[in-house]
Short mmCIF file of C-alpha atoms in Angstrom, two decimals:
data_model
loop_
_atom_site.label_atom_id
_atom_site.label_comp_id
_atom_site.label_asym_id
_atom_site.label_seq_id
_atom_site.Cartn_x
_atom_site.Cartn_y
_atom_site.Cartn_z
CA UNK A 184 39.35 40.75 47.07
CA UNK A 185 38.62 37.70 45.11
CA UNK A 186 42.39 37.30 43.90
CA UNK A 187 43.13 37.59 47.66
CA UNK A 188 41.41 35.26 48.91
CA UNK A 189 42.71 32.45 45.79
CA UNK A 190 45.13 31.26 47.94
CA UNK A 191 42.69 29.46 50.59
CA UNK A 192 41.98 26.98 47.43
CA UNK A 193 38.95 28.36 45.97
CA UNK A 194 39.67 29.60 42.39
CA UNK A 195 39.29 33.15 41.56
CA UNK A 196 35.56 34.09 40.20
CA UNK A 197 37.09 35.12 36.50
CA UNK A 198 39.40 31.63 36.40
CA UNK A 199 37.33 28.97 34.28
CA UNK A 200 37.83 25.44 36.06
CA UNK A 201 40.05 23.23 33.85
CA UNK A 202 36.87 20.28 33.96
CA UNK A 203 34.53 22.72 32.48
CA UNK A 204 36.74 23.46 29.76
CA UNK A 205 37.06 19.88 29.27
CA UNK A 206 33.45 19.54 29.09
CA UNK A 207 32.40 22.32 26.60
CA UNK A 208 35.16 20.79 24.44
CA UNK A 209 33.48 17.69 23.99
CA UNK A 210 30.06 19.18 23.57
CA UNK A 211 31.36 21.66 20.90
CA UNK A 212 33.57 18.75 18.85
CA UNK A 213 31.71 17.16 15.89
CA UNK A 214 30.43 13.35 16.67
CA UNK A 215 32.80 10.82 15.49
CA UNK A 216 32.19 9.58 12.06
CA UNK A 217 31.94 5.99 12.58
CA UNK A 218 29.00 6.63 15.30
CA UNK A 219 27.37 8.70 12.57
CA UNK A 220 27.62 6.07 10.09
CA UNK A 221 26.25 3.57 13.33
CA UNK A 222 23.28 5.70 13.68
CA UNK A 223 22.21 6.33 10.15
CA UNK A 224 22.31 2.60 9.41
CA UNK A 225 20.57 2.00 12.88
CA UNK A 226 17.67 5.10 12.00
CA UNK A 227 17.63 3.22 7.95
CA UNK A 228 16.59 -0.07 9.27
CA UNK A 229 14.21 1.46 11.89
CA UNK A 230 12.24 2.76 9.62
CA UNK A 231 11.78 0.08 7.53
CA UNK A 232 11.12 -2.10 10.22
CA UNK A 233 8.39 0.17 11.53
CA UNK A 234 7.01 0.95 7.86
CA UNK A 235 6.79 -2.82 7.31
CA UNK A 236 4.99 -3.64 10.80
CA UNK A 237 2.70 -1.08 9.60
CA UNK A 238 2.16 -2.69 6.85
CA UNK A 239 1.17 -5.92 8.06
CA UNK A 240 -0.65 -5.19 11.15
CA UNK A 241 -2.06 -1.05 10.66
CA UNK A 242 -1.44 -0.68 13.89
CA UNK A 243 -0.97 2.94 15.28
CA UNK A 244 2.17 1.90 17.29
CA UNK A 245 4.10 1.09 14.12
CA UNK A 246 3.47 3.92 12.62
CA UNK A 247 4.89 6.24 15.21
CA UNK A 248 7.93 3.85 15.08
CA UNK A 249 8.14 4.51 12.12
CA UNK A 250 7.53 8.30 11.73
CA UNK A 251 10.13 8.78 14.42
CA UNK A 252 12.93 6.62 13.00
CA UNK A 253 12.33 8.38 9.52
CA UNK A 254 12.59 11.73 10.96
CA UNK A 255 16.10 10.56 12.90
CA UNK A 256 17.42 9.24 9.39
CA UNK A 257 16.90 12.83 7.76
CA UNK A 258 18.47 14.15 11.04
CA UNK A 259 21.32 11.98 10.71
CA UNK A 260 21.84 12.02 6.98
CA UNK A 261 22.11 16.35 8.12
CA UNK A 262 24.62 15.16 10.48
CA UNK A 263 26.53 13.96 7.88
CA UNK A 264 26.26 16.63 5.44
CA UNK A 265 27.77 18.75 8.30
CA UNK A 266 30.73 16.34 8.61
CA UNK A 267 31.36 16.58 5.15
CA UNK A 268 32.95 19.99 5.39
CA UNK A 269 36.57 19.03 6.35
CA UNK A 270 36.02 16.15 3.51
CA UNK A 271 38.91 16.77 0.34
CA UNK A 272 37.80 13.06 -1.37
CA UNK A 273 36.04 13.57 -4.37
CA UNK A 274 34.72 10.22 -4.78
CA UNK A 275 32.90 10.68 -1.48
CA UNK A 276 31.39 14.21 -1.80
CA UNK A 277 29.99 12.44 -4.68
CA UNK A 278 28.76 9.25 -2.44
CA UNK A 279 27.06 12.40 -0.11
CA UNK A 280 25.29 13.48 -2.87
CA UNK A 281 23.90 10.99 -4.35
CA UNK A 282 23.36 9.65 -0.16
CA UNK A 283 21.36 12.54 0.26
CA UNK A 284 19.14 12.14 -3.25
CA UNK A 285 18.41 8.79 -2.07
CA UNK A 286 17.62 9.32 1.66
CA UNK A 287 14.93 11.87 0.36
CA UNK A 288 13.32 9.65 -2.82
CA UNK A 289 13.25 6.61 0.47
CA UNK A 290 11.60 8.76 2.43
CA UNK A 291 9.03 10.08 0.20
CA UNK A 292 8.12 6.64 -1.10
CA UNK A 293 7.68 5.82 2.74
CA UNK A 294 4.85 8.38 3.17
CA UNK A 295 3.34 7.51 0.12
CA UNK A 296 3.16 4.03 0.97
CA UNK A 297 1.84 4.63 4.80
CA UNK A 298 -0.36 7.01 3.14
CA UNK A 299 -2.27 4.34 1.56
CA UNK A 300 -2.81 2.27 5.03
CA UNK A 301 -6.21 1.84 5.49
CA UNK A 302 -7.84 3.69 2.16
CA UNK A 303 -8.97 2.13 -1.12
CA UNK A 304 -6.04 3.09 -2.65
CA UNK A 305 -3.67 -0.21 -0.75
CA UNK A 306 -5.86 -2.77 -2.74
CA UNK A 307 -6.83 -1.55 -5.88
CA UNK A 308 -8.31 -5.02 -7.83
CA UNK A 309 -10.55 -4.79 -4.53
CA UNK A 310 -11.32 -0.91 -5.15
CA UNK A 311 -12.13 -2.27 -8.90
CA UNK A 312 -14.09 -4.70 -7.69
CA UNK A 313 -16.05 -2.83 -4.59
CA UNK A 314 -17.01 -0.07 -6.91
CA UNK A 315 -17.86 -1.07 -10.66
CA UNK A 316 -18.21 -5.36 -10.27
CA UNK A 317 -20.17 -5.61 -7.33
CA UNK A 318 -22.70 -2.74 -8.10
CA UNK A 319 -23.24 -3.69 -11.16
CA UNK A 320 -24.17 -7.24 -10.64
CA UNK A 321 -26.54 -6.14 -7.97
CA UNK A 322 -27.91 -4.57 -10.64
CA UNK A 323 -28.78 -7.05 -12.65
CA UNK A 324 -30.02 -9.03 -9.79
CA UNK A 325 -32.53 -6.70 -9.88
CA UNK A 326 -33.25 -5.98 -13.29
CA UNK A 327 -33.24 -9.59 -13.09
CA UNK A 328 -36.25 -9.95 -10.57
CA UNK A 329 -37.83 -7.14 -12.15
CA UNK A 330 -38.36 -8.99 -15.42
CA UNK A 331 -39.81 -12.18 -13.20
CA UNK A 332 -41.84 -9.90 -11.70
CA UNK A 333 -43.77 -8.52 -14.76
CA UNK A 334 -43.30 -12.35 -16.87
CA UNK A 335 -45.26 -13.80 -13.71
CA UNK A 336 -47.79 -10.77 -12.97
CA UNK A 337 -49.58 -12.32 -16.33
CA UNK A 338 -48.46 -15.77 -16.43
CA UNK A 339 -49.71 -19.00 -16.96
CA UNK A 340 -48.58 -22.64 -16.63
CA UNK A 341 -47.82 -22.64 -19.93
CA UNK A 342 -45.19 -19.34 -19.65
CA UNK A 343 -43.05 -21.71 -17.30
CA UNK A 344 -40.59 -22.83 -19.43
CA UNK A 345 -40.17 -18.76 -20.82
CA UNK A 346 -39.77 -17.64 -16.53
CA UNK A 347 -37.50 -20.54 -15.51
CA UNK A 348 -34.38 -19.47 -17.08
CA UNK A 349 -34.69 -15.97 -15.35
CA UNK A 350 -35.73 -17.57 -11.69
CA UNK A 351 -32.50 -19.49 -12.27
CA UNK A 352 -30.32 -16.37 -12.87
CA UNK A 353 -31.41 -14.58 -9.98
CA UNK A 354 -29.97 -17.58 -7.96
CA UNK A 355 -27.13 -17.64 -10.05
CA UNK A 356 -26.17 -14.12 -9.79
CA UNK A 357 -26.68 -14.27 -6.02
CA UNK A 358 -24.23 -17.05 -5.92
CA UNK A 359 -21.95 -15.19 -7.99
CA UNK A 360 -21.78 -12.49 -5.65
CA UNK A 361 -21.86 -14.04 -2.78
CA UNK A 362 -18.29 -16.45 -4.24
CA UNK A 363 -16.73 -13.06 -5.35
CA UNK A 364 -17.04 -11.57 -1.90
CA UNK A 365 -15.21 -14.45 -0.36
CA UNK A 366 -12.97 -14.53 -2.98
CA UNK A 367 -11.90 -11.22 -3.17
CA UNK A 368 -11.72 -10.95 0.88
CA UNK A 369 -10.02 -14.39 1.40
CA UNK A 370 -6.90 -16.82 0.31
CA UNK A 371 -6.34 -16.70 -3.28
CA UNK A 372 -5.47 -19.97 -3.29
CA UNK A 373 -8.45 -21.75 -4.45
CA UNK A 374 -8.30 -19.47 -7.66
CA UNK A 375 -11.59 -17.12 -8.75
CA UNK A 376 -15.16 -19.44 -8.86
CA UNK A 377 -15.73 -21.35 -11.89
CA UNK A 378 -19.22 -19.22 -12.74
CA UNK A 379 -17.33 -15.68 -12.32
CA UNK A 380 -14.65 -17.07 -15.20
CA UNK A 381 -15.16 -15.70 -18.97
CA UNK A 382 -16.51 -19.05 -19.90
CA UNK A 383 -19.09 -19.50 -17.34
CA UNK A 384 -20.22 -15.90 -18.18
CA UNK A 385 -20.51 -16.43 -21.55
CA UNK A 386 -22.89 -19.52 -20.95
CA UNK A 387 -25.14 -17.28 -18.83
CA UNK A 388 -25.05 -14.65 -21.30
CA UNK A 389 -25.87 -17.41 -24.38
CA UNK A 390 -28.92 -18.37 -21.72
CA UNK A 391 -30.15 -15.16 -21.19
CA UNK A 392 -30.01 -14.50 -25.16
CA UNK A 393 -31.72 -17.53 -25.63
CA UNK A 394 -34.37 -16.77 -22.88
CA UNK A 395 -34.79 -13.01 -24.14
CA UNK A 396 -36.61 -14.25 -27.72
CA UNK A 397 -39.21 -16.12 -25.61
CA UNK A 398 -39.70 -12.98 -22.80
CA UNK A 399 -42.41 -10.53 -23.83
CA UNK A 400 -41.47 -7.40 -25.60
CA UNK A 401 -41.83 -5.16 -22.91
CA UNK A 402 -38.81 -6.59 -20.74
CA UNK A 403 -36.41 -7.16 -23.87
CA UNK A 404 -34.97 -3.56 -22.85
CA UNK A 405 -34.13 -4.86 -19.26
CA UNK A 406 -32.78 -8.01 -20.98
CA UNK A 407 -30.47 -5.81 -22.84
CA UNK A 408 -29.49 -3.90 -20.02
CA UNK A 409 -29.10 -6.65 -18.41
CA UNK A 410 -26.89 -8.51 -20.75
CA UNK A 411 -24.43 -5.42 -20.61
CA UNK A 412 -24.37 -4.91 -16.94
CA UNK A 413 -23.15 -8.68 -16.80
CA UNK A 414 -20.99 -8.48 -20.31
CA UNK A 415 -19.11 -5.31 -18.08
CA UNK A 416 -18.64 -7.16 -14.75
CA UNK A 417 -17.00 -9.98 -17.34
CA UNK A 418 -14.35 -7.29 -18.47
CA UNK A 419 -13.79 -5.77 -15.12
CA UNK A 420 -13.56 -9.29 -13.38
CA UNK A 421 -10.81 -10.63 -15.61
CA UNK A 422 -8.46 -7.45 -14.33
CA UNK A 423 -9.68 -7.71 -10.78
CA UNK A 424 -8.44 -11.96 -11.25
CA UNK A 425 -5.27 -10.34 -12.67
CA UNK A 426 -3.98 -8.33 -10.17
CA UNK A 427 -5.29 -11.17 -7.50
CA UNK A 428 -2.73 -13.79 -8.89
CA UNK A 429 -0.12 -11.19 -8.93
CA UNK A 430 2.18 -8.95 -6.74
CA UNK A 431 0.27 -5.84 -6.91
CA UNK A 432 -2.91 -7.01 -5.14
CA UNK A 433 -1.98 -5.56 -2.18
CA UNK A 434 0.02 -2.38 -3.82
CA UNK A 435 1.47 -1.72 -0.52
CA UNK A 436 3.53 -4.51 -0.14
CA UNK A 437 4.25 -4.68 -2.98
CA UNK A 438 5.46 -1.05 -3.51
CA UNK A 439 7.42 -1.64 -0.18
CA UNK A 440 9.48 -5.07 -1.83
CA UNK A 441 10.19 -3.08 -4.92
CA UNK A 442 11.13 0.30 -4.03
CA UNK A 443 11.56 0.70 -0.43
CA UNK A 444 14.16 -1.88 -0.22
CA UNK A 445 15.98 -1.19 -2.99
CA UNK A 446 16.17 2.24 -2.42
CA UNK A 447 17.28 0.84 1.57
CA UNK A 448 19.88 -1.10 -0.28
CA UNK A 449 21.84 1.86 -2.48
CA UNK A 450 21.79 3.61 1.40
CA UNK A 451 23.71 0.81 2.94
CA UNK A 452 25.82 0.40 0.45
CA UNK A 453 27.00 3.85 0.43
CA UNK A 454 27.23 3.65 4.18
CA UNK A 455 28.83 0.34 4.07
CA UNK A 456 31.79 1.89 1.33
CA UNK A 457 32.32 4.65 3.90
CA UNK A 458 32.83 2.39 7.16
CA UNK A 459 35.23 0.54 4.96
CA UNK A 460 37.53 3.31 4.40
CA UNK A 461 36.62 4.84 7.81
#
């Protein structure tokens, strides 16, 4: 009945229309290979353009920039792998692999970089600094006022030259503290306080030493502890300046400048080889 009535221009239910064959033809034939090579290079610098806006500002919209352009390069670099079967060139089945060993080292150095947004772990002369230099010199701020505490419960106008040099290191160690904050938190550009260098540690540590044989027996133990508290914050403090004046202060960055991009760079070139010949 259907073949009967093909004649009154409708096409018979079994006859495929020659535009949807056309159509499931297109969808069914493999992208071209120059707008895979397009995309890849688009999806590479996405992600480092998201990874490094994360890195500046930590702000949440970066990040899913980022997260989606890194999942699109792993798509496309599988894109390409499935080209690669009709491929017969040795030289670039070789290119593929060694495309696909970098696209997965680039995008496991991107999560461990984003991974460190926001913890301890970005800034680690800060960590250093947070956790061993800045407790420890409250410390001896207090063994510090402890000692003035017990030299002045029994003192006398004669004891003053014996309690100055201790009522002067409490204000000194404040300072300290107080210069290392902004330091450490601020523009490096002004270079660490004069007091928090080895020399002007020393000198408070050749004052307290001289102080300590005039202090009465019973604090010389807090003088020693307090001598090593500061003689530790003078060891930690002179890595914590280090990695300040240098590249790795912010280990984020500076893991993105040194292997991010590099690794960025191999990609492109491979990808850049391939449009040549493509």
């Amino acid at each position: 009945y259907d073949e009967q009535r093909s004649g009154d221009g409708a096409p018979p239910r079994n006859a495929a229309a020659p535009a949807d064959d056309a159509l499931r033809g297109a969808a069914a034939a493999p992208a071209d290979f120059g707008t895979l090579l397009a995309s890849f290079s688009a999806s590479r610098e996405a992600s480092l353009v998201g990874l490094r806006g994360y890195i500046l500002t930590e702000g949440e919209g970066f990040r899913t920039e980022w997260r989606e352009a890194a999942a699109k390069l792993k798509s496309d670099a599988d894109a390409i792998e499935r080209h690669s079967a009709s491929w017969t060139d040795g030289l670039r089945l070789v290119q593929l692999a060694e495309m696909k060993r970098l696209v997965e080292r680039l995008l496991a150095e991107q999560r461990a970089i984003a991974g460190m947004i926001g913890t301890v772990n970005r800034y680690p002369g800060l960590q250093l600094f947070n956790e061993d230099v800045r407790p420890g010199l409250d410390k001896a701020q207090r063994i510090c006022a402890e000692v003035l505490d017990v030299m002045l419960a029994n003192s006398s106008p004669e004891d003053a030259g014996a309690i100055d040099p201790f009522a002067k290191l409490r204000g000194d160690l404040d300072d300290l503290r107080l210069s290392l904050v902004k330091f450490t938190t601020g523009s490096s550009e002004a270079g660490p306080p004069a007091a928090a260098s080895r020399a002007g540690l020393s000198t408070m540590l050749t004052a307290i030493d001289d102080a300590r044989k005039a202090a009465p027996a019973s604090v010389q133990p807090k003088i020693d502890r307090l001598v090593f508290l500061i003689r530790t914050a003078r060891e930690n403090l002179e890595r914590v300046f280090a990695l300040r004046a240098g590249q790795r202060w912010d280990y984020a960055d500076y893991a993105f400048k040194t292997r991010i991009v590099p690794l960025a760079g191999e990609l492109q070139a491979i990808a850049a080889s391939w449009e040549g010949e493509n």
